[in-house]
Each structure stands twice: as structure tokens, then as C-alpha cells.
mmCIF file of C-alpha atoms and ligand atoms in Angstrom:
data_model
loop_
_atom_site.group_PDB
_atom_site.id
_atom_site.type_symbol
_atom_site.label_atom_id
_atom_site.label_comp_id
_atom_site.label_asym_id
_atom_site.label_seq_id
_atom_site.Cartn_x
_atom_site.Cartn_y
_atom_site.Cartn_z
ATOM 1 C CA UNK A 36 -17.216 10.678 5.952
ATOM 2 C CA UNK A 37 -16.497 8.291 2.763
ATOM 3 C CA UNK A 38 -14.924 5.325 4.314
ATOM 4 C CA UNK A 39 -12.312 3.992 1.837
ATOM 5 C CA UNK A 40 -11.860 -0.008 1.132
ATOM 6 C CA UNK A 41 -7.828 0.805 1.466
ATOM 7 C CA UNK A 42 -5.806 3.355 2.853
ATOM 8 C CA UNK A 43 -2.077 3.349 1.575
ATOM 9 C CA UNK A 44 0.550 5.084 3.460
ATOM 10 C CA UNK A 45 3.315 6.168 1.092
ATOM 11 C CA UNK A 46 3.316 6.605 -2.597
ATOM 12 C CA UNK A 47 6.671 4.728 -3.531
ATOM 13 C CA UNK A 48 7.008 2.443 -5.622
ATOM 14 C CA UNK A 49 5.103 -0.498 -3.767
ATOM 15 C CA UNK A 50 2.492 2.180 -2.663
ATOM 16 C CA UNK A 51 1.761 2.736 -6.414
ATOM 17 C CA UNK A 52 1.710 -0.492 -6.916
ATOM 18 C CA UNK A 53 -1.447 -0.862 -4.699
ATOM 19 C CA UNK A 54 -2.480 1.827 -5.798
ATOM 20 C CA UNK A 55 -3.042 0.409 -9.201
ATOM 21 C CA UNK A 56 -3.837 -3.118 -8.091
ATOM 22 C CA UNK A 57 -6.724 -1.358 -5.754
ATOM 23 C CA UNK A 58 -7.867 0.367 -8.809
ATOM 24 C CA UNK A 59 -7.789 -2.396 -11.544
ATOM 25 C CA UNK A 60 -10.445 -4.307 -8.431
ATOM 26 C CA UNK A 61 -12.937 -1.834 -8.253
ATOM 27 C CA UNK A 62 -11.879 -1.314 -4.654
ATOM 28 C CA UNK A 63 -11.770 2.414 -3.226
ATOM 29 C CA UNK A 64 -8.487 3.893 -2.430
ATOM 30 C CA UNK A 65 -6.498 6.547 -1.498
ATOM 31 C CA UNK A 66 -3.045 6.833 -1.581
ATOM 32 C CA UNK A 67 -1.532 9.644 1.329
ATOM 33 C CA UNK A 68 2.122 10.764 0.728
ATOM 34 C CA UNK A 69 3.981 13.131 3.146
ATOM 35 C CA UNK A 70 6.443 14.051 -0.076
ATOM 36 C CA UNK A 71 6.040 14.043 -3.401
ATOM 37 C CA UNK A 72 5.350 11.349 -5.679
ATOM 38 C CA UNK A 73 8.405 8.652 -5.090
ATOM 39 C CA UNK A 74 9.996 10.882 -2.609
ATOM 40 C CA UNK A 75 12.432 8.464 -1.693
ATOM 41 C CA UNK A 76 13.741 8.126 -5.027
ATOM 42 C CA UNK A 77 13.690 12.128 -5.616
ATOM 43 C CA UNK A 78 15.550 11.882 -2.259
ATOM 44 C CA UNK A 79 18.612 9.805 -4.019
ATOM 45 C CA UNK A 80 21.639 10.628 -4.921
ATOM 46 C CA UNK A 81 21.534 12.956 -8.200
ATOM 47 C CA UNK A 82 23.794 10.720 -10.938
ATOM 48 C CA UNK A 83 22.774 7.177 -9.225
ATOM 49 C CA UNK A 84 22.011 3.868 -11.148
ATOM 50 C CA UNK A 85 19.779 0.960 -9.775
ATOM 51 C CA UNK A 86 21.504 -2.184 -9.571
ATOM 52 C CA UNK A 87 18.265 -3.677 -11.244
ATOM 53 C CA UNK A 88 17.659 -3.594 -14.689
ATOM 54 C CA UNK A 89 14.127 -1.326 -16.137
ATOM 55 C CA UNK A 90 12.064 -4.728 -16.248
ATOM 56 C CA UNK A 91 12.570 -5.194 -12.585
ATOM 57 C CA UNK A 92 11.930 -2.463 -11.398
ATOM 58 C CA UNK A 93 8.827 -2.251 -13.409
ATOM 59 C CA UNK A 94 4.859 -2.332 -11.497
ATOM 60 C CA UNK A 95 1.544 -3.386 -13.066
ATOM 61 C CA UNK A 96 3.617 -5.155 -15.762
ATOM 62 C CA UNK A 97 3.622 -1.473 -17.865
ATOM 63 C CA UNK A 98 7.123 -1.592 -19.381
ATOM 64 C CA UNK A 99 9.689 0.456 -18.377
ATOM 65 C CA UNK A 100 11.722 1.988 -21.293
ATOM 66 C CA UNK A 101 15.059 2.734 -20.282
ATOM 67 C CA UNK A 102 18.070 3.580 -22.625
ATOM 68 C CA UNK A 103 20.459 1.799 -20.510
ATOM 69 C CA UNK A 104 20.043 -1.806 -18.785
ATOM 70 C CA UNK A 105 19.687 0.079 -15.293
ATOM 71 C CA UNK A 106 18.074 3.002 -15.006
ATOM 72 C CA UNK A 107 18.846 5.942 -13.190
ATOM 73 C CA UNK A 108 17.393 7.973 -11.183
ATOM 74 C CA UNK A 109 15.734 10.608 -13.549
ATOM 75 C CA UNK A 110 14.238 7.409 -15.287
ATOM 76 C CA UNK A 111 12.701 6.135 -12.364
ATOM 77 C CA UNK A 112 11.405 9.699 -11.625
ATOM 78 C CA UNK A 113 9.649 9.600 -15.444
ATOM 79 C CA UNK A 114 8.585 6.166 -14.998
ATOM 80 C CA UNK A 115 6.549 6.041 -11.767
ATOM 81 C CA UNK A 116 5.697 9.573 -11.611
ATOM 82 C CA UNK A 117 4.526 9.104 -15.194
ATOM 83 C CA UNK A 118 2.620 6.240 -14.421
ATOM 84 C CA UNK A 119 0.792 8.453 -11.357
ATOM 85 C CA UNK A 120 -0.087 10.826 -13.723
ATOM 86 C CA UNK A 121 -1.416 8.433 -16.424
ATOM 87 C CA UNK A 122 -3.309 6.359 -14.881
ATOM 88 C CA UNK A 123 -4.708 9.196 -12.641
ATOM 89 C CA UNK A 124 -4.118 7.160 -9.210
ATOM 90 C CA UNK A 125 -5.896 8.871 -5.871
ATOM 91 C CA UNK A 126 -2.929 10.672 -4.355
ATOM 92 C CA UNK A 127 -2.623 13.556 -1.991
ATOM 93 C CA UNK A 128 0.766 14.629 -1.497
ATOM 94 C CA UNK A 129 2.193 16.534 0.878
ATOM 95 C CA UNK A 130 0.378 15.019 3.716
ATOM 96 C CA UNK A 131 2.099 13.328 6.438
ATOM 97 C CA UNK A 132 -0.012 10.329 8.338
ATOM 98 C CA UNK A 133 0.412 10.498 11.824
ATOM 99 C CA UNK A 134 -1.680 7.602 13.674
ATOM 100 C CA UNK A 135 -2.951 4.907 12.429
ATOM 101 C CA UNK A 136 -6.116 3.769 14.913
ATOM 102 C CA UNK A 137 -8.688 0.902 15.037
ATOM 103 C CA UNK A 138 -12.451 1.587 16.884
ATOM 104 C CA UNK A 139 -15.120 -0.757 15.696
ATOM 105 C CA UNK A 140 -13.468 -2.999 12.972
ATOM 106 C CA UNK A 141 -12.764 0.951 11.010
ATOM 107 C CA UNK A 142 -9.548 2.335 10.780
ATOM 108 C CA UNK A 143 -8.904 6.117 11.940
ATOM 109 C CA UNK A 144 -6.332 7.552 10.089
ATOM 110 C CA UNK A 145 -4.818 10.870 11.276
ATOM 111 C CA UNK A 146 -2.987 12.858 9.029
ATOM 112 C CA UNK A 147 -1.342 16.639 9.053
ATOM 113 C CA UNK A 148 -4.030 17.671 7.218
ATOM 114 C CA UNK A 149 -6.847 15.805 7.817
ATOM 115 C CA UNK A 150 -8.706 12.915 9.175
ATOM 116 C CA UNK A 151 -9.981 9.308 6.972
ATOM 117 C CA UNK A 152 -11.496 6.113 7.400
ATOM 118 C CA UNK A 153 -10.301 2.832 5.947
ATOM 119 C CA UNK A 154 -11.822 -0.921 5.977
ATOM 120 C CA UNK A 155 -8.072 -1.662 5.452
ATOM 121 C CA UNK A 156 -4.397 0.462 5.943
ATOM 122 C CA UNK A 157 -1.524 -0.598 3.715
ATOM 123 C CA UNK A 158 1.870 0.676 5.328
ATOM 124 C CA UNK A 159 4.543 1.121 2.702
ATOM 125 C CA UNK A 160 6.538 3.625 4.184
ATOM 126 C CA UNK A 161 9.713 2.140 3.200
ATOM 127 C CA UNK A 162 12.990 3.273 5.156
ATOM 128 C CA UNK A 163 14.487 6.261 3.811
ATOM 129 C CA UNK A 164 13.405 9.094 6.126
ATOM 130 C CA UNK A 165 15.614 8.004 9.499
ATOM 131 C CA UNK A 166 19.152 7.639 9.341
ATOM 132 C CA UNK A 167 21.112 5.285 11.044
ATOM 133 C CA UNK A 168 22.946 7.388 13.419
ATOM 134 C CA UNK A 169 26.030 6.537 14.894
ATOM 135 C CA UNK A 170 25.808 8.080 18.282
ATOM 136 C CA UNK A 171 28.874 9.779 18.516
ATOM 137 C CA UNK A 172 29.891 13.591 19.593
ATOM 138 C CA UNK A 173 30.320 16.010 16.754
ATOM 139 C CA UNK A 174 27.225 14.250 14.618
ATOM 140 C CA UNK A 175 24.821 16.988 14.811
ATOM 141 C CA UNK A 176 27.338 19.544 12.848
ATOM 142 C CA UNK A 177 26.325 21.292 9.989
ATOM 143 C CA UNK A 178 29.026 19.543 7.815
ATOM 144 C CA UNK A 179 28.133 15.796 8.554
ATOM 145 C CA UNK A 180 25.247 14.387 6.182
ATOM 146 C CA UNK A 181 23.749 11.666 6.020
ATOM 147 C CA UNK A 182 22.271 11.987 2.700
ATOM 148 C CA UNK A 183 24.748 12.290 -0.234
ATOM 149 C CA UNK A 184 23.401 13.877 -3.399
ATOM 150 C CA UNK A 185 26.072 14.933 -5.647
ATOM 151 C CA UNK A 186 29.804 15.177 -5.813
ATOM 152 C CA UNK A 187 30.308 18.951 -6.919
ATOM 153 C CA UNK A 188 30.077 20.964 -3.364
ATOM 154 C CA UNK A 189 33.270 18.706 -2.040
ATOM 155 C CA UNK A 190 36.032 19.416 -4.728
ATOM 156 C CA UNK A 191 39.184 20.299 -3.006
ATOM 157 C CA UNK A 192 37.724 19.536 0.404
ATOM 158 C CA UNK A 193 38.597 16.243 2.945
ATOM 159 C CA UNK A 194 36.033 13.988 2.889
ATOM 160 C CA UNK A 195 35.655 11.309 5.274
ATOM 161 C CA UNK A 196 32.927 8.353 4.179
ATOM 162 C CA UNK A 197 31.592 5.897 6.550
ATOM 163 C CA UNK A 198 30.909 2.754 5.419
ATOM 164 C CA UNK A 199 31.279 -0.005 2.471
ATOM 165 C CA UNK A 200 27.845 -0.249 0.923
ATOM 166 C CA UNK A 201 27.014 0.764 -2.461
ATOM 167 C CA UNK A 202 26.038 4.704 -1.316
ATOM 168 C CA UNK A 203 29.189 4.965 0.373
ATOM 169 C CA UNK A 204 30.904 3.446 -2.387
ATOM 170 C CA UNK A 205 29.579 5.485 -5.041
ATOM 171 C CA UNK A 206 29.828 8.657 -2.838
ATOM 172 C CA UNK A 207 33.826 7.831 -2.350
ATOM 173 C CA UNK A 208 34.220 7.441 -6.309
ATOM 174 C CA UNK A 209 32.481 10.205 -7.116
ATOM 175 C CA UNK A 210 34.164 12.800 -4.986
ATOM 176 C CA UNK A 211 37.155 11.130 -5.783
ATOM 177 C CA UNK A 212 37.157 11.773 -9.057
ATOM 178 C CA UNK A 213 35.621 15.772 -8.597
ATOM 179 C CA UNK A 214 38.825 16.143 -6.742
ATOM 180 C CA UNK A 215 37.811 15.561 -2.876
ATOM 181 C CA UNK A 216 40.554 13.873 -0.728
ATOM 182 C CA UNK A 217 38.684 10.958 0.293
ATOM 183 C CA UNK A 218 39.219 8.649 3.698
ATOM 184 C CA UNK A 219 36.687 5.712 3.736
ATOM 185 C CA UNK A 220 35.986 4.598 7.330
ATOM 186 C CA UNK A 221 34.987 1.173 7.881
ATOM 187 C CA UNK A 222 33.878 -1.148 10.401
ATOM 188 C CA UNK A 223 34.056 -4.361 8.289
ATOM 189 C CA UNK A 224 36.834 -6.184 6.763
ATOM 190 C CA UNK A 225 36.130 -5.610 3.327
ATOM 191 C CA UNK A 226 34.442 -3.847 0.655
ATOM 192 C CA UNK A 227 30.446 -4.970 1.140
ATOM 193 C CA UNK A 228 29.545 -7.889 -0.789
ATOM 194 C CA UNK A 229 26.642 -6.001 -1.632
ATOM 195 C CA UNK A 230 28.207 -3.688 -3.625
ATOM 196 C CA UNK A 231 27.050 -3.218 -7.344
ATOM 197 C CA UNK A 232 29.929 -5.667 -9.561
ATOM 198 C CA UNK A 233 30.632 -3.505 -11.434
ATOM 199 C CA UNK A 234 31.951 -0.859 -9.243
ATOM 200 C CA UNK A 235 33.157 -3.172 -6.547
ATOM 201 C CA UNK A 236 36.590 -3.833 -8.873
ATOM 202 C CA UNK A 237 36.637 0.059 -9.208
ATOM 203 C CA UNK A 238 36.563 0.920 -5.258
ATOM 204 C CA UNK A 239 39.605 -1.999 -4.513
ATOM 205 C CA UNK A 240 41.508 -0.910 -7.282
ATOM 206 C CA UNK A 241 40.976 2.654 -6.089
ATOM 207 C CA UNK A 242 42.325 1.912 -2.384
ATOM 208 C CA UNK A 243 44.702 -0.409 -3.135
ATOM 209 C CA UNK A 244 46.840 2.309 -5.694
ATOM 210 C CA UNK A 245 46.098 4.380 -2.467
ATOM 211 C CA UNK A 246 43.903 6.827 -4.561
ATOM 212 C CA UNK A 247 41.241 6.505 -2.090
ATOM 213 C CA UNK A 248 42.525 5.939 1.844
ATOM 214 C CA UNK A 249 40.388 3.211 3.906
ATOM 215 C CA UNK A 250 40.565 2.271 6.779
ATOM 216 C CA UNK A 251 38.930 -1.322 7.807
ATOM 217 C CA UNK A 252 37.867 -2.757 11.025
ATOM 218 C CA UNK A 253 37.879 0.857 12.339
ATOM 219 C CA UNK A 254 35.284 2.871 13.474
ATOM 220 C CA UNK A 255 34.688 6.880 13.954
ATOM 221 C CA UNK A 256 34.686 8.053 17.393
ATOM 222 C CA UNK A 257 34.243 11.596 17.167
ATOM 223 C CA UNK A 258 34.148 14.390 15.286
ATOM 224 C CA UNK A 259 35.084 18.159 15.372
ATOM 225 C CA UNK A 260 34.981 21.010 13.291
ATOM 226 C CA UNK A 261 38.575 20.629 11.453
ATOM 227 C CA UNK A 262 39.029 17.226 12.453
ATOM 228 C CA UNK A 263 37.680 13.767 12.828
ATOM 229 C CA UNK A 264 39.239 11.127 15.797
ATOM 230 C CA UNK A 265 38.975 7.364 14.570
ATOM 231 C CA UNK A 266 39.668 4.159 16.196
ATOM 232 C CA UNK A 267 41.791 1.889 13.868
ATOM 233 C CA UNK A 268 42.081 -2.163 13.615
ATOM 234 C CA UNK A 269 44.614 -2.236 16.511
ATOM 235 C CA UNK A 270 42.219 0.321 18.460
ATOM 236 C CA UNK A 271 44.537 3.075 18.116
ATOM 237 C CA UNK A 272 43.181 6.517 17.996
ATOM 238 C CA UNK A 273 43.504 8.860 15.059
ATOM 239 C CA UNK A 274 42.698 12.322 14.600
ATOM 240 C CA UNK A 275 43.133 13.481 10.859
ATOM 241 C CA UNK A 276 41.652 17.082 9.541
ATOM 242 C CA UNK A 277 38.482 16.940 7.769
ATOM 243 C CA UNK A 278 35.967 19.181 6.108
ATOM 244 C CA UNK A 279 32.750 16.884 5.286
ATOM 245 C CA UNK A 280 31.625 13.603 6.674
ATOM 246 C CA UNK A 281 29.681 11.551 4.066
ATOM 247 C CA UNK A 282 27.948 9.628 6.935
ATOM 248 C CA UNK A 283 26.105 6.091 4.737
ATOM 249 C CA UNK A 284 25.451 4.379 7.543
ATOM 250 C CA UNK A 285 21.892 3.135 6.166
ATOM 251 C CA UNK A 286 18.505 4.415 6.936
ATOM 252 C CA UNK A 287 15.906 2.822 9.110
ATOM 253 C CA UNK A 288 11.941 2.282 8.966
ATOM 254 C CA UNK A 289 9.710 4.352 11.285
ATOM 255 C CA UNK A 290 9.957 1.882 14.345
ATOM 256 C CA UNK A 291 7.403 4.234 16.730
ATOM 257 C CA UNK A 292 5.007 4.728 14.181
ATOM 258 C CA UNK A 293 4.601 1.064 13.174
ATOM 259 C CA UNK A 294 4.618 0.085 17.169
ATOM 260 C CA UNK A 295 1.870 2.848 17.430
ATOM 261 C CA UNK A 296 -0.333 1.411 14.840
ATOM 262 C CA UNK A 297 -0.364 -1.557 17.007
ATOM 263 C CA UNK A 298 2.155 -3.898 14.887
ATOM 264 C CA UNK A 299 4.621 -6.310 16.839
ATOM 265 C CA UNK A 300 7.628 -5.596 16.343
ATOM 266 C CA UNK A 301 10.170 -8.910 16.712
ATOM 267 C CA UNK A 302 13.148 -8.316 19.037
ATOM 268 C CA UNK A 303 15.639 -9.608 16.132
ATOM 269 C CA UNK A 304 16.257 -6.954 13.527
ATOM 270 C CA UNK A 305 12.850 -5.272 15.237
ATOM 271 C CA UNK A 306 11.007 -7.187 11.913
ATOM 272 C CA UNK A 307 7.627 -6.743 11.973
ATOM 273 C CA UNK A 308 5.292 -9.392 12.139
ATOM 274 C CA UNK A 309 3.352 -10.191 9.397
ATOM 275 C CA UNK A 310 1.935 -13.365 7.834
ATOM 276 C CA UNK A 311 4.378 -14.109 4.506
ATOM 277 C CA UNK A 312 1.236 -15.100 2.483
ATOM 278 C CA UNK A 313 -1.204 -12.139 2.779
ATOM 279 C CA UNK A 314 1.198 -9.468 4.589
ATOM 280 C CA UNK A 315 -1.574 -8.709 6.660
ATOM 281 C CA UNK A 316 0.165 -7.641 10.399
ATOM 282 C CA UNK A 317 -0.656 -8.865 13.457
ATOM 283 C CA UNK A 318 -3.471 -5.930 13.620
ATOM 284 C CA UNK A 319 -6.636 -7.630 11.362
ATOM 285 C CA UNK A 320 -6.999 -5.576 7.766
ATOM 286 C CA UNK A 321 -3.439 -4.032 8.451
ATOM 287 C CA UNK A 322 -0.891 -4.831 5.753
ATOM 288 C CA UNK A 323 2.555 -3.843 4.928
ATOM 289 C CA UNK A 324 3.905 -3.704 2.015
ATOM 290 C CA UNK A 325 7.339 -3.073 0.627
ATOM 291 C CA UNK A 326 10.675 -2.724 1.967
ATOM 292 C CA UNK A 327 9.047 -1.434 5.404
ATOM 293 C CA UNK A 328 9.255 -4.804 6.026
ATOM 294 C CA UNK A 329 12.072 -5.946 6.636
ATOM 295 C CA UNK A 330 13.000 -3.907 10.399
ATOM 296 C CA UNK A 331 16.497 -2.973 10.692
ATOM 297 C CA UNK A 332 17.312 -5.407 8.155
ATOM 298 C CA UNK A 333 17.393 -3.366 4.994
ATOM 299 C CA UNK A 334 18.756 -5.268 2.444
ATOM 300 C CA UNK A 335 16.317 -8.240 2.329
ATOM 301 C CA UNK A 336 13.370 -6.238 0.680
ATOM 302 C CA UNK A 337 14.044 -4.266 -2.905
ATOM 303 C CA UNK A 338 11.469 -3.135 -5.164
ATOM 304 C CA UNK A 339 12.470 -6.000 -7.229
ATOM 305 C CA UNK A 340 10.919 -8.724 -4.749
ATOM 306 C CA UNK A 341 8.461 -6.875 -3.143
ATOM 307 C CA UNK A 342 6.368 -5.910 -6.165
ATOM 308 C CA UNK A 343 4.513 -8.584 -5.159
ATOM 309 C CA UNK A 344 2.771 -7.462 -2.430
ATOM 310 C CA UNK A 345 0.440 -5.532 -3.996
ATOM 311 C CA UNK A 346 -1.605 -8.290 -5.512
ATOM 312 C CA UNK A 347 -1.304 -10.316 -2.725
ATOM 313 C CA UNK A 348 -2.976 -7.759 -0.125
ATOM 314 C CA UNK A 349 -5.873 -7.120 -2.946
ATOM 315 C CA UNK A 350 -6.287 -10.966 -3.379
ATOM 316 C CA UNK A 351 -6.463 -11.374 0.593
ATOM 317 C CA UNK A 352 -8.809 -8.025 0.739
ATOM 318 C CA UNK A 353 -11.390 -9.577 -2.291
ATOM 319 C CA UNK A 354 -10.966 -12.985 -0.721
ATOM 320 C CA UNK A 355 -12.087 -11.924 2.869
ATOM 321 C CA UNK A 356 -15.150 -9.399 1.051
ATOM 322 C CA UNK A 357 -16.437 -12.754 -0.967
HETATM 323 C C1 FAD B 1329 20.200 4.577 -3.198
HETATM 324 C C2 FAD B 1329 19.267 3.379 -3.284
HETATM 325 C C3 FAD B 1329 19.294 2.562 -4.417
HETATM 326 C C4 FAD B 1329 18.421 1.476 -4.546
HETATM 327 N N1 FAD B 1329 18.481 0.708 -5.665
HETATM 328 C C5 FAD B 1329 17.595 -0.318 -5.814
HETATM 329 C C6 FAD B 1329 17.594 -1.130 -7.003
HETATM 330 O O1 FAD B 1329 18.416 -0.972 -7.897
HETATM 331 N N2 FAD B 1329 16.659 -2.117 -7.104
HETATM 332 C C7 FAD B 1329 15.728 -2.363 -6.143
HETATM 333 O O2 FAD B 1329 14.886 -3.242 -6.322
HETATM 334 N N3 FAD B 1329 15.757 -1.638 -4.988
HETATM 335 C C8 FAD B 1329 16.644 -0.631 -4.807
HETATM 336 N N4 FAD B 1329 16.647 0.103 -3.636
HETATM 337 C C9 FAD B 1329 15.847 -0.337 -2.479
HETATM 338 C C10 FAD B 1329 14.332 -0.095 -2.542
HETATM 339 O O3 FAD B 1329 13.820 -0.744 -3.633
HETATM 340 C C11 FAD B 1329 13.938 1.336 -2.537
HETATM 341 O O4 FAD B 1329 14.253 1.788 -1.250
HETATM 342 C C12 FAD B 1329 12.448 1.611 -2.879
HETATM 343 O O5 FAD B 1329 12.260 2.999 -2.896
HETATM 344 C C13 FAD B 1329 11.491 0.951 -1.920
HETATM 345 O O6 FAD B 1329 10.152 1.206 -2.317
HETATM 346 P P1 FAD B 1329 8.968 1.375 -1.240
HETATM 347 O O7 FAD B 1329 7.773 1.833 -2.018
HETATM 348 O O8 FAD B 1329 8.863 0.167 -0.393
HETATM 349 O O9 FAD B 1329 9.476 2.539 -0.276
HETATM 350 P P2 FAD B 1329 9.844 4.051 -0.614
HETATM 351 O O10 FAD B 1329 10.181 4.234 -2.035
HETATM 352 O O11 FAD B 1329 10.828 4.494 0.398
HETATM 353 O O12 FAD B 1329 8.459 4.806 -0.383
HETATM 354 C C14 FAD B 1329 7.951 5.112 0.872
HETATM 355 C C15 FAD B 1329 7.161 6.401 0.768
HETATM 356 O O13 FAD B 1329 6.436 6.595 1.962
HETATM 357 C C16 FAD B 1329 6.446 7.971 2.295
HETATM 358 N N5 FAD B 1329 6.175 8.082 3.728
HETATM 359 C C17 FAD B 1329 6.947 7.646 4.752
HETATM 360 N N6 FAD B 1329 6.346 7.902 5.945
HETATM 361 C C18 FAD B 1329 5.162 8.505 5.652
HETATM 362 C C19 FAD B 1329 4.087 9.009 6.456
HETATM 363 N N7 FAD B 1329 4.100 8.927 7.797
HETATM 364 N N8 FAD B 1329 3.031 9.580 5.838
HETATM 365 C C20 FAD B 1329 2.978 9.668 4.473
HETATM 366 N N9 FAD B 1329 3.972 9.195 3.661
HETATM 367 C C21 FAD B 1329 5.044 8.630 4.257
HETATM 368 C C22 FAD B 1329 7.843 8.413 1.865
HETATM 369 O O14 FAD B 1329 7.917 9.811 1.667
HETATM 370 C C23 FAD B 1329 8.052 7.612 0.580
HETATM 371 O O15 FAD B 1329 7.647 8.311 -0.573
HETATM 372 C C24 FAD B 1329 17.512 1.175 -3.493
HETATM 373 C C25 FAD B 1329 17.510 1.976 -2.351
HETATM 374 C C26 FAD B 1329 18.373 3.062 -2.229
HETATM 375 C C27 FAD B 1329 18.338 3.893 -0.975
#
């Protein structure tokens, strides 16, 4: 059995990014993705825009030509899938990995299709595949998602949305303005800093004219079939009707699988450990790479700053082979 130089879990945007990097060293590769090429982003929400600008977001410095400043999410799906296809990267798709192993300095990699072997295993499986659940009765029903992709299906209909980040936010404009009756339910104060700056005016505006309800400091505690019960600022209980809970509560990295693969995982945030300068894990010739790395907390890594990684795994790879 060929025994690759690097394996790379995931083909998002970092994974292609090794990809390439691998590719432009004369190192073999291969690049395993359980989806299709950039699933994530085929994943997001139908009419969204990045918050970065093309040139950010851009890998292998090939330019990104977008027709606005920030691209959406078609764009991205041209650009990196377009990119794939060009420069005719090693990718099987479709192909979920399911253990990552070490016996005798190899890696044994253990897919749903097959088996490989790697001198090294890049893990860039990012973090959009697990929700963030809240735990509460009512959360398995058919009509609470946790993935929002367009606005159309909830005209007419009461929408609850959990949270202030930039999904929720967009989510709660958009079926706002298709004609949803929207409640926002949220556990902070305010609006997320986070929040693009553009649309953060829009959103305040919106629930201050009392287009859009919210609710801050307040936190869903169940929900039912007609109706969802909420606790407010004062902790006193609501129950208002409802037809769809927009649930954007965040999304979290595959915890078991990195702790399987033999990674420590730190008890803050459940960050993984990794050494900032190679991003080589606490497992020898085992990188991460991407916005896998930053545990629970999910807004430190973007594709924006973690571009990088690519070239620094290679340059740590070639600089241990010399
Ligand atoms: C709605 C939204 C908007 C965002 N906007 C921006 C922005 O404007 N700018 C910015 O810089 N960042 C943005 N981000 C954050 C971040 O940059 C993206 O999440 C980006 O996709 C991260 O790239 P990645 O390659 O690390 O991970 P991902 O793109 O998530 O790629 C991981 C890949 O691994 C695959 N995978 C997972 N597990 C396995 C497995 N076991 N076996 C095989 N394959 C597996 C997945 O299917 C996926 O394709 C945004 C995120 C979201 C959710």
C-alpha cells in the first residue's frame, strides 16, 4: 500500500490550501472529504456574504475575482471548487475518515471506504457538522433547525431565532422581510459585537421600531409543537405560539474524533493542543490546520488568519525530511 507523505482530512478551504502547498513541494498527498468539495460552504446559507473581502479569503495567492468587495457564497463555491478542478488536487470525496491511528512512526487512516497510510495527517475538519445544541425538551422536532438556508419556506409563519450572531442576524432579517413574524431569543445583552457593520445598524433599527421582537438576557426553555416557553430577563416564563425555530446557536468541532486520534484536548474551551509555530499536535507528524483549532471557541480562527497554516505544516514537514 502507497504510503502518502500527508494525509489531509477535509477539503475546505485550509484543506485545499495544503493541498496545494503539498503539491507545489513535491510531497505526496491526498486530500479525503466526507462531502463535496467545500462542503461547509455548500452547507451555508443560500444568499450569504462573507464578512471578508475576495483577497482574504483567497489561498495559494491565485486571485479571487469577485464582483462585489465580499463575496458570496456562489463565489466562493466557483472559486475554490474551481481551483480543485484546475489545478487537479488529489481528492476523493464522499469519503468519511473515521480513525486516525499511529503503529510504527505510520499513520493508519480508516475511512468509510477504505484504508491509507500517511508519514503525516493534517486535520482540517473545521466545525460545521455538530451543532451546538441547547439541551432542552422539544429540540429534536421536525420544525427546529439548526441550519438556516433560505428565507422562502417561512413566509407567513412565526419564527423564533436564537441568538445574536451574524447567522441569526441575517436569518431574522431575511425572514423578516419574506414576511415571517420574527421573535429573536437572546441570552446576551445586546446585539453580538461580532456582527457584520453593516447589518448590525439594520437588526437595532429593526427591533427597536418593534419590526422584529427580541428578547435579551432570556433564554428558551422548551419547546412544543404550536408553541415555544421562554424565560425572560426577570426569569419569568413565556409561552408564545410558534411554527419554526431558527436555532444559531453555533456549531462545534468533532471533539471525540480529535480525542481519538490521540490529541489533548485543554479543559478551557476544549482547545486543542498544538505548538503555534508548526501546528503539529501533541501526537508527532499530526497537524491541524484551520478553524478546527480553535475548540469551542469558534470565532478566533477564520479562513482569513488561518491560511497560513498550510505553509507552515509543509515548511515543518520539509524541515524535519532535510
Ligand atoms: C456562515 C459562515 C460565514 C463565514 N464567513 C467567513 C468570512 O467571511 N471570512 C472568514 O475568514 N471566515 C468565515 N467563516 C469562518 C470560516 O472561515 C469557515 O468556517 C471556513 O469554512 C473554515 O475553513 P476550514 O477549511 O478550516 O473548515 P471547513 O470549511 O469547515 O472544512 C472542513 C471540511 O472537512 C470535512 N470533514 C469534516 N469531518 C470529516 C471527516 N471525518 N472525514 C472527511 N471530511 C471531513 C467537512 O465536510 C468540510 O468540507 C464563516 C463561517 C460561517 C459558518
Amino acid at each position: 500500500m502507497e504510503i502518502f507523505d500527508i494525509l489531509i482530512i477535509g477539503a475546505g478551504p485550509i484543506g485545499l490550501n495544503c493541498g496545494l502547498e503539498a503539491n507545489k513541494n513535491n510531497l505526496s498527498y491526498l486530500i479525503i472529504e466526507k462531502g463535496t468539495i467545500v462542503n461547509s460552504l455548500y452547507n451555508y446559507p443560500l444568499y450569504m456574504r462573507f464578512f471578508s473581502t475576495a483577497e482574504k479569503l483567497e489561498i495559494d495567492d491565485i486571485p479571487f475575482i469577485s464582483a462585489a468587495p465580499k463575496p458570496g457564497r456562489q463565489e466562493s463555491l466557483e472559486y475554490y471548487q474551481g481551483i480543485a478542478r484546475h489545478k487537479n488536487l488529489n481528492i476523493n470525496l464522499y469519503e468519511k475518515v473515521l480513525h486516525v491511528s499511529k503503529k510504527e512512526g505510520v499513520f493508519e487512516i480508516e475511512t468509510s471506504k477504505s484504508k491509507y497510510l500517511a508519514k503525516n495527517v493534517i486535520i482540517s475538519t473545521g466545525f460545521y457538522d455538530i451543532p451546538n445544541v441547547m439541551n432542552i425538551p422539544g429540540e429534536n422536532l421536525e420544525k427546529v433547525k439548526h441550519y438556516y438556508t433560505e428565507p422562502y419556506p417561512y413566509a407567513k409563519q412565526k419564527i423564533v431565532v436564537v441568538g445574536s450572531s451574524n447567522s441569526s442576524v441575517d436569518a431574522a432579517l431575511e425572514t423578516y422581510r419574506k414576511g415571517a413574524e420574527v421573535t429573536m431569543i437572546i441570552r446576551h445583552s445586546e446585539i453580538s459585537e461580532n456582527v457584520k457593520y453593516w447589518v448590525k445598524p439594520d437588526i437595532e433599527n429593526r427591533i427597536s421600531e418593534g419590526s422584529i421582537k427580541a428578547y435579551f438576557n432570556s433564554e428558551l426553555v422548551e419547546i412544543k409543537e404550536n408553541s415555544v416557553i421562554f424565560k425572560d430577563k426577570d426569569g419569568e416564563i413565556h409561552e408564545i405560539e410558534n411554527d419554526f425555530v431558527l436555532a444559531m446557536t453555533g456549531y462545534l468541532p468533532d471533539f471525540d474524533f480529535l480525542k481519538h486520534a490521540g490529541i489533548d484536548l485543554q479543559e478551557e474551551c476544549l482547545k486543542p493542543s498544538y505548538n503555534s509555530e508548526t501546528m503539529e499536535t501533541n501526537v508527532p507528524n499530526l497537524y491541524l490546520a484551520g478553524v478546527v483549532c480553535g475548540g469551542k471557541d469558534t470565532h478566533v480562527w477564520f479562513i482569513e488568519n488561518s491560511r497560513i497554516h498550510a505553509e507552515m505544516i509543509v515548511n515543518h514537514i520539509l524541515l524535519k525530511n532535510a
